[in-house]
Short mmCIF file of C-alpha atoms and ligand atoms in Angstrom, two decimals:
data_model
loop_
_atom_site.label_atom_id
_atom_site.label_comp_id
_atom_site.label_asym_id
_atom_site.label_seq_id
_atom_site.Cartn_x
_atom_site.Cartn_y
_atom_site.Cartn_z
CA MET D 1 -41.16 3.48 80.17
CA THR D 2 -38.36 5.67 78.74
CA PRO D 3 -39.37 8.76 76.75
CA PHE D 4 -37.72 7.10 73.78
CA LEU D 5 -39.91 4.00 74.05
CA THR D 6 -42.98 6.16 74.55
CA GLY D 7 -42.12 7.97 71.31
CA ILE D 8 -41.74 4.74 69.34
CA ARG D 9 -44.89 3.26 70.81
CA ARG D 10 -46.88 6.36 69.87
CA LYS D 11 -45.51 6.35 66.35
CA LEU D 12 -46.28 2.67 65.88
CA SER D 13 -49.77 3.01 67.24
CA ASP D 14 -50.44 6.02 64.95
CA HIS D 15 -49.74 3.63 62.05
CA GLY D 16 -51.53 0.57 63.47
CA GLN D 17 -48.23 -1.30 64.09
CA GLU D 18 -47.93 -1.31 67.88
CA HIS D 19 -47.81 -5.11 67.96
CA LEU D 20 -44.14 -4.91 66.92
CA LEU D 21 -43.31 -4.19 70.57
CA ARG D 22 -45.23 -7.21 71.81
CA PHE D 23 -42.09 -8.99 73.06
CA TRP D 24 -40.17 -5.87 74.15
CA GLY D 25 -40.19 -6.89 77.82
CA ASP D 26 -38.43 -10.19 77.00
CA LEU D 27 -35.68 -8.71 74.83
CA ASP D 28 -32.08 -8.14 75.93
CA ASP D 29 -30.25 -4.89 75.15
CA ALA D 30 -28.81 -6.09 71.85
CA GLN D 31 -32.19 -7.32 70.63
CA ARG D 32 -33.84 -4.07 71.68
CA SER D 33 -31.35 -1.97 69.79
CA ALA D 34 -31.74 -4.19 66.69
CA LEU D 35 -35.51 -3.78 66.82
CA ARG D 36 -35.19 -0.04 67.34
CA ALA D 37 -32.89 0.16 64.32
CA ASP D 38 -35.35 -1.82 62.18
CA ILE D 39 -38.22 0.46 63.19
CA ALA D 40 -36.13 3.58 62.58
CA ARG D 41 -35.60 2.46 58.97
CA ILE D 42 -39.32 2.27 58.16
CA ASP D 43 -40.62 4.93 55.82
CA PHE D 44 -44.06 5.12 57.44
CA PRO D 45 -45.73 7.49 54.93
CA LEU D 46 -44.60 5.23 52.08
CA MET D 47 -45.77 2.05 53.82
CA ASP D 48 -49.12 3.62 54.70
CA ARG D 49 -49.55 4.53 51.05
CA LEU D 50 -48.64 1.01 49.87
CA ILE D 51 -50.90 -0.71 52.41
CA GLU D 52 -53.79 1.57 51.52
CA LYS D 53 -53.38 1.05 47.80
CA TRP D 54 -52.44 -2.62 47.66
CA ILE D 55 -54.04 -4.21 50.72
CA ARG D 56 -56.99 -2.15 51.95
CA ASP D 57 -58.17 -1.23 48.42
CA GLU D 58 -58.01 -3.69 45.56
CA PRO D 59 -55.68 -1.77 43.21
CA ALA D 60 -57.27 -0.52 40.01
CA GLU D 61 -55.83 -2.21 36.95
CA GLU D 62 -54.25 0.09 34.40
CA ALA D 63 -55.90 0.25 31.02
CA PHE D 64 -54.08 1.46 27.92
CA GLY D 65 -55.69 2.91 24.80
CA SER D 66 -52.79 1.82 22.67
CA ILE D 67 -49.83 -0.50 23.14
CA GLN D 68 -47.20 -0.31 20.39
CA PRO D 69 -44.16 -2.55 19.90
CA VAL D 70 -40.91 -0.84 20.77
CA PRO D 71 -38.72 -0.24 17.69
CA LEU D 72 -35.61 -2.41 17.97
CA ILE D 73 -32.12 -1.63 16.74
CA PRO D 74 -31.16 -4.82 14.87
CA LYS D 75 -28.72 -7.36 16.23
CA VAL D 76 -24.98 -7.03 15.83
CA GLY D 77 -23.93 -9.17 12.93
CA ALA D 78 -26.33 -7.39 10.65
CA GLY D 79 -23.08 -5.63 9.71
CA THR D 80 -24.77 -2.29 9.09
CA ALA D 81 -22.91 0.99 8.95
CA ASP D 82 -24.83 1.94 12.09
CA SER D 83 -23.43 -1.05 13.96
CA ARG D 84 -19.83 -0.30 12.85
CA GLU D 85 -20.28 3.31 13.94
CA ALA D 86 -21.71 2.12 17.27
CA LEU D 87 -18.69 -0.12 17.87
CA ILE D 88 -16.31 2.78 17.29
CA ALA D 89 -18.32 5.09 19.58
CA GLY D 90 -18.59 2.44 22.32
CA GLU D 91 -14.90 1.64 22.23
CA GLU D 92 -14.07 5.33 22.38
CA ALA D 93 -16.27 5.77 25.46
CA LEU D 94 -14.55 2.80 27.11
CA ARG D 95 -11.05 4.07 26.32
CA ALA D 96 -11.98 7.53 27.58
CA GLY D 97 -13.00 6.08 30.97
CA ARG D 98 -16.62 7.23 30.62
CA VAL D 99 -18.05 3.80 31.51
CA GLY D 100 -18.78 2.29 34.94
CA LEU D 101 -20.45 -1.02 35.83
CA PHE D 102 -23.44 -1.36 38.08
CA LEU D 103 -24.28 -4.81 39.40
CA VAL D 104 -27.41 -5.53 41.39
CA ALA D 105 -26.73 -8.35 43.84
CA GLY D 106 -28.98 -7.48 46.74
CA GLY D 107 -31.74 -10.03 46.09
CA GLN D 108 -32.59 -12.89 48.43
CA GLY D 109 -32.21 -15.66 45.83
CA THR D 110 -35.02 -17.62 47.46
CA ARG D 111 -35.84 -19.79 44.44
CA LEU D 112 -32.25 -20.98 44.04
CA GLY D 113 -32.06 -21.69 47.78
CA PHE D 114 -28.25 -21.49 47.83
CA PRO D 115 -26.83 -20.78 51.32
CA GLY D 116 -24.84 -17.67 50.43
CA PRO D 117 -24.99 -14.64 48.15
CA LYS D 118 -26.13 -15.72 44.67
CA GLY D 119 -22.93 -14.26 43.19
CA SER D 120 -20.89 -16.79 45.17
CA TYR D 121 -22.70 -19.70 43.48
CA PRO D 122 -20.04 -22.07 42.01
CA ILE D 123 -21.30 -21.88 38.44
CA GLY D 124 -18.12 -22.93 36.59
CA PRO D 125 -19.01 -26.39 35.25
CA VAL D 126 -15.42 -27.59 35.54
CA SER D 127 -13.67 -25.12 37.85
CA LYS D 128 -16.60 -24.34 40.18
CA ARG D 129 -15.61 -20.68 39.95
CA SER D 130 -18.32 -18.34 41.17
CA LEU D 131 -20.60 -16.00 39.24
CA PHE D 132 -18.70 -13.08 40.80
CA ALA D 133 -15.40 -14.56 39.56
CA PHE D 134 -16.71 -14.83 35.98
CA HIS D 135 -18.00 -11.24 36.02
CA ALA D 136 -14.64 -10.07 37.41
CA GLU D 137 -12.75 -11.94 34.68
CA LYS D 138 -14.78 -10.12 32.04
CA ILE D 139 -13.81 -6.83 33.67
CA ARG D 140 -10.12 -7.79 33.69
CA ASN D 141 -10.28 -8.58 29.99
CA LEU D 142 -12.05 -5.31 29.12
CA GLN D 143 -9.68 -3.20 31.22
CA ALA D 144 -6.67 -4.72 29.51
CA ARG D 145 -8.23 -4.43 26.06
CA TYR D 146 -9.27 -0.77 26.37
CA GLY D 147 -6.56 0.42 28.77
CA CYS D 148 -9.23 1.76 31.11
CA THR D 149 -10.51 1.34 34.63
CA LEU D 150 -14.08 0.13 34.93
CA PRO D 151 -15.27 1.05 38.41
CA TRP D 152 -17.53 -1.73 39.63
CA TYR D 153 -20.45 -0.64 41.80
CA ILE D 154 -22.13 -3.58 43.53
CA MET D 155 -25.49 -3.19 45.21
CA VAL D 156 -26.02 -5.50 48.17
CA SER D 157 -28.61 -5.58 50.92
CA ASP D 158 -28.81 -6.29 54.60
CA THR D 159 -29.42 -9.92 53.74
CA ASN D 160 -26.03 -10.46 52.08
CA GLU D 161 -23.71 -7.48 52.49
CA GLN D 162 -21.32 -9.02 55.03
CA ALA D 163 -21.11 -12.35 53.22
CA THR D 164 -20.54 -10.63 49.86
CA ARG D 165 -17.78 -8.37 51.16
CA ALA D 166 -16.12 -11.35 52.85
CA PHE D 167 -16.33 -13.40 49.65
CA PHE D 168 -14.56 -10.67 47.67
CA ALA D 169 -11.88 -10.24 50.34
CA ASP D 170 -11.30 -14.01 50.64
CA ASN D 171 -10.86 -14.21 46.87
CA GLY D 172 -8.42 -11.30 46.64
CA PHE D 173 -11.05 -9.18 44.83
CA PHE D 174 -10.65 -11.57 41.91
CA GLY D 175 -7.49 -9.81 40.77
CA LEU D 176 -9.18 -6.40 40.48
CA SER D 177 -8.14 -3.30 42.36
CA GLU D 178 -10.07 -3.08 45.62
CA ALA D 179 -10.26 0.71 45.20
CA ASP D 180 -12.34 0.27 42.06
CA ILE D 181 -14.94 -1.98 43.68
CA VAL D 182 -17.58 -0.06 45.59
CA PHE D 183 -20.30 -1.81 47.60
CA LEU D 184 -23.49 0.03 48.37
CA GLN D 185 -26.58 -0.93 50.34
CA GLN D 186 -30.12 -0.75 49.13
CA ARG D 187 -32.99 0.05 51.46
CA MET D 188 -35.14 -2.59 53.14
CA VAL D 189 -38.93 -2.47 53.47
CA PRO D 190 -41.15 -4.33 55.95
CA CYS D 191 -43.05 -7.40 54.80
CA VAL D 192 -46.78 -6.95 55.33
CA ALA D 193 -49.34 -9.57 56.41
CA THR D 194 -52.70 -9.76 54.65
CA ASP D 195 -54.26 -7.66 57.43
CA GLY D 196 -51.87 -4.78 56.68
CA ARG D 197 -49.66 -5.34 59.72
CA PHE D 198 -45.88 -5.64 59.61
CA MET D 199 -44.43 -9.02 60.55
CA LEU D 200 -41.75 -10.07 63.02
CA ALA D 201 -39.04 -12.47 61.83
CA GLU D 202 -37.79 -12.87 65.40
CA PRO D 203 -39.13 -11.43 68.66
CA GLY D 204 -36.69 -8.54 68.19
CA ARG D 205 -36.40 -8.30 64.37
CA LEU D 206 -38.81 -7.19 61.69
CA ALA D 207 -39.40 -9.37 58.64
CA MET D 208 -38.05 -7.14 55.86
CA ASN D 209 -37.08 -7.50 52.23
CA PRO D 210 -34.79 -5.47 49.99
CA ASN D 211 -36.73 -2.82 48.03
CA GLY D 212 -36.26 -4.47 44.62
CA HIS D 213 -33.69 -3.80 41.90
CA GLY D 214 -35.37 -0.44 41.28
CA GLY D 215 -33.96 0.42 44.70
CA CYS D 216 -30.66 1.01 42.93
CA ILE D 217 -31.89 4.48 41.93
CA PRO D 218 -32.03 5.93 45.46
CA ALA D 219 -29.11 3.73 46.54
CA MET D 220 -26.85 5.16 43.82
CA VAL D 221 -27.53 8.73 44.83
CA GLU D 222 -27.69 8.30 48.59
CA SER D 223 -24.55 6.18 48.83
CA GLY D 224 -22.50 8.63 46.77
CA VAL D 225 -22.08 6.37 43.73
CA ILE D 226 -23.18 9.09 41.35
CA ASP D 227 -20.71 11.55 42.90
CA ASP D 228 -17.96 8.95 42.81
CA ALA D 229 -18.72 8.18 39.15
CA ARG D 230 -18.60 11.87 38.22
CA LYS D 231 -15.26 12.34 40.00
CA ARG D 232 -13.89 9.51 37.89
CA GLY D 233 -15.29 11.04 34.68
CA VAL D 234 -17.90 8.28 34.35
CA ASP D 235 -21.28 9.29 32.90
CA THR D 236 -22.45 5.92 31.52
CA LEU D 237 -23.40 3.08 33.86
CA CYS D 238 -23.86 -0.44 32.48
CA TYR D 239 -26.48 -2.17 34.65
CA PHE D 240 -26.54 -5.97 34.99
CA GLN D 241 -27.87 -8.64 37.33
CA VAL D 242 -25.70 -11.05 39.25
CA ASP D 243 -27.52 -14.19 38.11
CA ASN D 244 -26.91 -13.62 34.41
CA TRP D 245 -23.71 -15.62 33.95
CA ALA D 246 -23.49 -14.85 30.21
CA VAL D 247 -23.97 -11.09 30.43
CA LYS D 248 -21.61 -8.88 28.41
CA VAL D 249 -20.88 -6.47 31.24
CA ALA D 250 -19.75 -3.62 29.01
CA ASP D 251 -20.75 -4.32 25.43
CA PRO D 252 -19.12 -1.72 23.16
CA TYR D 253 -21.91 -1.98 20.53
CA PHE D 254 -24.59 -1.34 23.13
CA ILE D 255 -22.60 1.47 24.76
CA GLY D 256 -22.04 2.97 21.31
CA HIS D 257 -25.74 3.09 20.46
CA HIS D 258 -26.38 4.68 23.86
CA VAL D 259 -23.73 7.41 23.62
CA MET D 260 -24.36 8.15 19.91
CA ARG D 261 -27.98 8.99 20.75
CA ASN D 262 -27.10 10.72 23.99
CA ALA D 263 -29.65 8.39 25.56
CA GLU D 264 -30.88 8.52 29.13
CA MET D 265 -31.62 4.82 29.47
CA SER D 266 -31.01 1.98 27.01
CA SER D 267 -32.12 -1.64 27.14
CA LYS D 268 -31.17 -4.88 25.46
CA ASN D 269 -34.03 -7.03 24.19
CA HIS D 270 -34.17 -10.55 22.86
CA ARG D 271 -36.94 -11.93 20.67
CA LYS D 272 -39.35 -13.88 22.81
CA SER D 273 -39.40 -17.56 21.90
CA GLU D 274 -43.07 -18.01 22.71
CA PRO D 275 -45.92 -15.73 23.81
CA ARG D 276 -45.82 -16.74 27.47
CA GLU D 277 -42.06 -16.83 27.91
CA ALA D 278 -41.17 -15.67 31.44
CA VAL D 279 -39.71 -12.28 30.51
CA GLY D 280 -41.19 -8.80 30.61
CA VAL D 281 -42.25 -7.18 27.32
CA HIS D 282 -40.73 -3.83 26.38
CA CYS D 283 -43.42 -1.71 24.71
CA LEU D 284 -44.87 1.76 24.31
CA CYS D 285 -48.09 2.17 26.31
CA ASP D 286 -50.05 5.34 25.51
CA GLY D 287 -46.82 7.10 24.59
CA GLU D 288 -44.91 5.94 27.69
CA TYR D 289 -42.19 3.29 27.52
CA ARG D 290 -42.83 0.37 29.81
CA VAL D 291 -41.93 -3.20 30.50
CA VAL D 292 -45.04 -5.28 31.15
CA GLU D 293 -44.18 -8.18 33.47
CA TYR D 294 -44.95 -11.67 32.16
CA THR D 295 -47.13 -12.21 35.22
CA GLU D 296 -49.41 -9.41 33.96
CA LEU D 297 -49.76 -10.61 30.34
CA ASP D 298 -53.37 -11.67 30.80
CA LEU D 299 -54.31 -8.07 31.54
CA TYR D 300 -53.08 -7.05 28.09
CA PRO D 301 -54.04 -9.85 25.66
CA GLN D 302 -52.78 -7.83 22.69
CA LEU D 303 -49.26 -8.63 23.94
CA LEU D 304 -49.90 -12.29 23.13
CA GLU D 305 -51.13 -11.67 19.58
CA THR D 306 -49.32 -12.92 16.50
CA ASP D 307 -49.42 -11.53 12.97
CA GLU D 308 -50.55 -13.36 9.81
CA ASP D 309 -47.13 -15.12 9.64
CA GLY D 310 -47.48 -16.38 13.20
CA CYS D 311 -44.84 -13.97 14.56
CA LEU D 312 -45.41 -12.23 17.87
CA ARG D 313 -46.28 -8.55 17.36
CA HIS D 314 -44.74 -7.70 20.73
CA ALA D 315 -41.59 -9.79 20.68
CA ALA D 316 -39.20 -7.57 22.67
CA GLY D 317 -38.36 -9.62 25.76
CA ASN D 318 -36.52 -7.68 28.44
CA PRO D 319 -33.53 -9.48 29.99
CA ALA D 320 -32.73 -6.68 32.48
CA ILE D 321 -29.57 -5.40 30.81
CA HIS D 322 -29.56 -1.62 30.68
CA ILE D 323 -27.38 1.44 30.42
CA LEU D 324 -28.22 4.47 32.54
CA SER D 325 -26.73 7.92 32.29
CA THR D 326 -25.69 9.42 35.62
CA ASP D 327 -27.79 12.57 35.02
CA PHE D 328 -30.84 10.43 34.35
CA VAL D 329 -30.39 8.46 37.58
CA GLU D 330 -30.34 11.73 39.49
CA ARG D 331 -33.46 12.97 37.72
CA VAL D 332 -35.39 9.78 38.47
CA PHE D 333 -34.19 9.94 42.08
CA ASN D 334 -35.66 13.44 42.40
CA SER D 335 -39.09 12.02 41.49
CA PHE D 336 -38.66 8.68 43.23
CA ASP D 337 -41.85 9.24 45.25
CA GLN D 338 -43.67 8.71 41.93
CA PHE D 339 -41.79 5.51 41.14
CA PRO D 340 -44.23 2.59 40.90
CA TRP D 341 -44.19 -0.26 43.42
CA HIS D 342 -45.18 -3.87 42.85
CA ARG D 343 -46.36 -6.40 45.37
CA ALA D 344 -45.66 -10.13 45.47
CA PHE D 345 -47.61 -12.60 47.60
CA LYS D 346 -44.99 -14.84 49.24
CA LYS D 347 -44.36 -17.38 51.98
CA ILE D 348 -42.84 -15.26 54.75
CA PRO D 349 -41.55 -16.97 57.92
CA TYR D 350 -42.73 -15.09 61.01
CA ILE D 351 -43.23 -15.14 64.77
CA ASP D 352 -46.85 -15.51 65.83
CA GLU D 353 -48.44 -13.72 68.79
CA THR D 354 -47.34 -16.48 71.18
CA GLY D 355 -43.72 -16.14 70.06
CA ARG D 356 -43.72 -19.35 68.03
CA ALA D 357 -41.70 -19.39 64.77
CA VAL D 358 -43.92 -20.27 61.81
CA LYS D 359 -42.69 -21.43 58.38
CA PRO D 360 -45.80 -21.13 56.23
CA GLU D 361 -46.64 -23.71 53.57
CA GLU D 362 -48.67 -21.19 51.57
CA PRO D 363 -48.14 -17.51 50.78
CA ASN D 364 -49.10 -15.44 53.79
CA GLY D 365 -47.86 -11.92 53.20
CA TYR D 366 -46.67 -9.30 50.76
CA LYS D 367 -43.24 -8.15 49.74
CA PHE D 368 -43.17 -4.73 48.12
CA GLU D 369 -40.53 -4.05 45.47
CA THR D 370 -39.54 -1.56 42.79
CA PHE D 371 -38.23 -2.65 39.38
CA ILE D 372 -35.45 -0.98 37.44
CA PHE D 373 -37.33 -1.12 34.15
CA ASP D 374 -39.94 1.29 35.53
CA ALA D 375 -37.29 3.99 35.18
CA LEU D 376 -38.13 3.80 31.45
CA ARG D 377 -41.34 5.68 32.26
CA PHE D 378 -39.24 8.70 33.18
CA ILE D 379 -37.29 9.09 29.96
CA LYS D 380 -37.93 12.18 27.89
CA HIS D 381 -36.48 10.94 24.59
CA ASP D 382 -36.97 7.66 22.80
CA PRO D 383 -35.00 4.91 24.51
CA VAL D 384 -32.41 2.78 22.80
CA ALA D 385 -33.86 -0.73 22.49
CA PHE D 386 -31.12 -2.95 21.16
CA GLU D 387 -31.78 -6.46 19.90
CA ILE D 388 -29.58 -9.36 21.02
CA GLY D 389 -29.63 -13.12 20.65
CA ARG D 390 -30.07 -15.02 23.90
CA ARG D 391 -27.08 -17.32 23.65
CA GLY D 392 -23.92 -15.74 25.05
CA GLU D 393 -25.92 -12.84 26.49
CA TYR D 394 -28.65 -14.08 28.80
CA THR D 395 -28.64 -17.08 31.16
CA PRO D 396 -30.74 -16.04 34.17
CA ILE D 397 -30.29 -18.39 37.10
CA LYS D 398 -33.40 -18.51 39.22
CA GLN D 399 -33.43 -22.17 40.30
CA PHE D 400 -31.29 -25.28 39.91
CA GLU D 401 -33.26 -27.11 37.19
CA GLY D 402 -35.90 -26.24 34.62
CA ALA D 403 -36.38 -22.96 32.77
CA ASN D 404 -33.97 -20.17 33.74
CA SER D 405 -31.84 -22.47 35.86
CA VAL D 406 -28.26 -23.47 36.60
CA VAL D 407 -28.64 -26.52 34.36
CA ALA D 408 -30.12 -24.47 31.50
CA ALA D 409 -27.27 -21.94 31.88
CA TRP D 410 -24.64 -24.74 31.68
CA ASP D 411 -26.29 -26.06 28.52
CA SER D 412 -26.48 -22.63 26.96
CA MET D 413 -22.85 -21.72 27.69
CA ASN D 414 -21.69 -25.15 26.59
CA ALA D 415 -23.38 -24.64 23.23
CA TYR D 416 -21.96 -21.09 22.99
CA TRP D 417 -18.35 -22.09 23.72
CA ALA D 418 -18.63 -25.19 21.51
CA GLU D 419 -19.28 -22.80 18.58
CA TRP D 420 -16.00 -21.02 19.39
CA LEU D 421 -14.09 -24.29 19.56
CA GLU D 422 -15.52 -25.52 16.28
CA ALA D 423 -14.78 -22.17 14.65
CA ALA D 424 -11.18 -22.66 15.81
CA GLY D 425 -11.15 -26.08 14.13
CA VAL D 426 -11.46 -28.17 17.31
CA ARG D 427 -13.62 -31.30 17.24
CA VAL D 428 -16.27 -31.18 19.94
CA GLU D 429 -17.99 -34.39 21.09
CA ARG D 430 -21.73 -34.22 20.46
CA ASP D 431 -24.46 -36.77 21.16
CA ALA D 432 -26.91 -38.22 18.62
CA GLU D 433 -29.14 -35.11 18.92
CA GLY D 434 -26.19 -32.81 18.32
CA LYS D 435 -26.01 -31.67 21.94
CA VAL D 436 -22.49 -31.01 23.21
CA ALA D 437 -21.45 -34.07 25.21
CA VAL D 438 -18.53 -32.70 27.29
CA PRO D 439 -18.39 -29.80 29.74
CA ILE D 440 -16.71 -26.74 28.27
CA GLU D 441 -15.52 -23.73 30.20
CA ILE D 442 -13.55 -20.77 28.90
CA SER D 443 -12.51 -18.02 31.25
CA PRO D 444 -13.62 -14.59 30.01
CA ALA D 445 -10.26 -13.26 31.19
CA PHE D 446 -8.69 -15.44 28.50
CA ALA D 447 -11.21 -14.70 25.73
CA LEU D 448 -14.31 -12.58 25.70
CA THR D 449 -15.23 -13.04 22.05
CA LYS D 450 -15.01 -15.78 19.46
CA GLU D 451 -12.47 -13.75 17.44
CA GLU D 452 -10.20 -13.30 20.45
CA PHE D 453 -10.48 -17.00 21.25
CA ILE D 454 -9.56 -18.14 17.74
CA GLU D 455 -6.58 -15.80 17.72
CA LYS D 456 -5.29 -17.01 21.09
CA VAL D 457 -5.66 -20.75 20.55
CA ARG D 458 -3.96 -20.92 17.17
CA GLY D 459 -1.59 -23.90 17.09
CA ARG D 460 -2.74 -25.33 20.41
CA GLU D 461 -2.92 -29.10 21.14
CA TRP D 462 -6.35 -30.20 22.38
CA PRO D 463 -7.39 -33.05 24.71
CA GLN D 464 -8.90 -35.94 22.77
CA ASN D 465 -11.80 -36.48 25.16
CA GLY D 466 -13.21 -35.22 28.47
CA PRO D 467 -13.89 -31.65 29.57
CA ILE D 468 -12.29 -28.71 27.81
CA ALA D 469 -11.63 -25.95 30.29
CA ILE D 470 -9.31 -22.97 29.91
CA GLY D 471 -8.51 -20.76 32.92
CA PRO D 472 -7.90 -17.01 33.14
CA ASP D 473 -4.20 -17.30 32.25
CA GLY D 474 -4.83 -19.67 29.34
CA GLY D 475 -3.81 -22.86 31.19
CA TRP D 476 -5.97 -25.98 31.36
CA ILE D 477 -8.28 -26.18 34.36
CA VAL D 478 -8.16 -29.38 36.35
CA PRO D 479 -11.76 -30.35 37.22
CA ALA D 480 -12.67 -29.35 40.78
CA ALA D 481 -14.43 -31.92 42.94
CA ARG D 482 -18.19 -31.27 43.01
P1 LIG T 501 -34.76 -11.55 41.15
O1 LIG T 501 -35.94 -10.68 41.11
O2 LIG T 501 -34.70 -12.67 40.23
O3 LIG T 501 -34.61 -12.02 42.65
O4 LIG T 501 -33.50 -10.64 41.00
P2 LIG T 501 -33.55 -12.95 43.35
O5 LIG T 501 -33.27 -12.35 44.67
O6 LIG T 501 -32.32 -13.19 42.54
O7 LIG T 501 -34.29 -14.35 43.50
P3 LIG T 501 -35.68 -14.77 44.14
O8 LIG T 501 -36.75 -13.99 43.43
O9 LIG T 501 -35.64 -14.43 45.63
O10 LIG T 501 -35.71 -16.22 43.88
C1 LIG T 501 -32.90 -10.30 39.79
C2 LIG T 501 -31.64 -9.53 40.13
O11 LIG T 501 -31.95 -8.36 40.88
C3 LIG T 501 -31.22 -8.36 42.10
C4 LIG T 501 -30.87 -9.81 42.37
O12 LIG T 501 -29.73 -9.89 43.23
C5 LIG T 501 -30.61 -10.31 40.97
O13 LIG T 501 -29.34 -9.91 40.52
N1 LIG T 501 -32.06 -7.78 43.15
C6 LIG T 501 -33.34 -8.21 43.31
C7 LIG T 501 -31.53 -6.83 43.98
O14 LIG T 501 -30.35 -6.44 43.83
N2 LIG T 501 -32.31 -6.31 44.96
C8 LIG T 501 -33.58 -6.70 45.15
O15 LIG T 501 -34.25 -6.17 46.07
C9 LIG T 501 -34.12 -7.67 44.30
#
């Protein structure tokens, strides 16, 4: 046995994980070096802590003396002086080049089950353009409008980095400057079986998962994103998730509220449609800002209560759209060992002790993850909690059909763009229930807002029936074969 192998074996056995070398003797050189690299990435003290807390002990549930609703800044459209002032401040920050974009795209997308990075999903109902393409088209529009460069930081993980980079290269970086697109990797953590032991995905590979979207905090600092942002004069990072097709990637109103208050972290919130809607609830728990996950609502029944008019007292649903200041990210990073972790019980394919590959039918192990909204616990001042409507802002794509799905996102964007068309005087075919009956698609490079759309389509001739789809340069899109 080489001294190196002796060292690894000792380390693994100190942590009760020696079984990871079970197949060592059968591995070739490449497999051995891959396994060594996986093991070298494990943060053993962290994993020991998580296994102790979440697997050996049943974790104590948190109890709060008081949970208060978070005060919301009212929706745009309320036309208040505050909202006009915010627009001016946000636009100024954009023009001054203070704003960067941070996209988290490192997840595994298991529920959608699409064979590729989620961002490459062909979401365009007519064109089949990808989620990445739509986000890029928004950026092109904003850059032209504000005469600025919006550096685009994209967090990927081991599971999809190569495929994501290749997708951008194959698509010519969607017309953006390659120098302004920066990919960064988040860390991976081992999946853990119910007996506290790490799992093998192959004889020479650990089963690992990305460390959650909260992993963007260490990733931003360790990969040099924060330094890069500072060099560019960027101090305001707009955070968004790849599966939200509708997201306004750099909303000047939201940015304005953030910069006017010199905030550390700001969040958009939409009013929950029903008490058990599958979104986290943004609230103030014993003086600390939190988002309580919808899966934990039963622990805090007050979050389900309604007032005498039947309205939810805690209505602030959190769609994972935030702004983070670069200084704040660095501060949270410096205390990242106190950042909370969450566990999820999942079906994790593995190799059993005989070397057989098993695809479990039932959950069999834990994935540990961090969540970006837990950074709210670290803020020193009140956060900006900004109210939005769902339509045109939030279409999370978690699966193909049902709630939060591709089909629901198509319906939502169809309804959103139909409003633009009707405001421009175009007749839109609707069915007996009033639902839009034709696919509509409008490239965000062509128009990002209803006002811009109306202005640009003045005097245009419209098709009498069939899909209405306008591409980035304003031309009609010919439907792509599905
Ligand atoms: P989800 O938590 O919905 O996960 O991620 P997912 O990977 O898209 O899908 P499932 O749960 O496996 O079905 C919300 C957003 O956070 C990103 C995802 O890429 C998505 O944009 N994310 C999630 C990361 O970047 N890293 C992670 O470790 C987890």
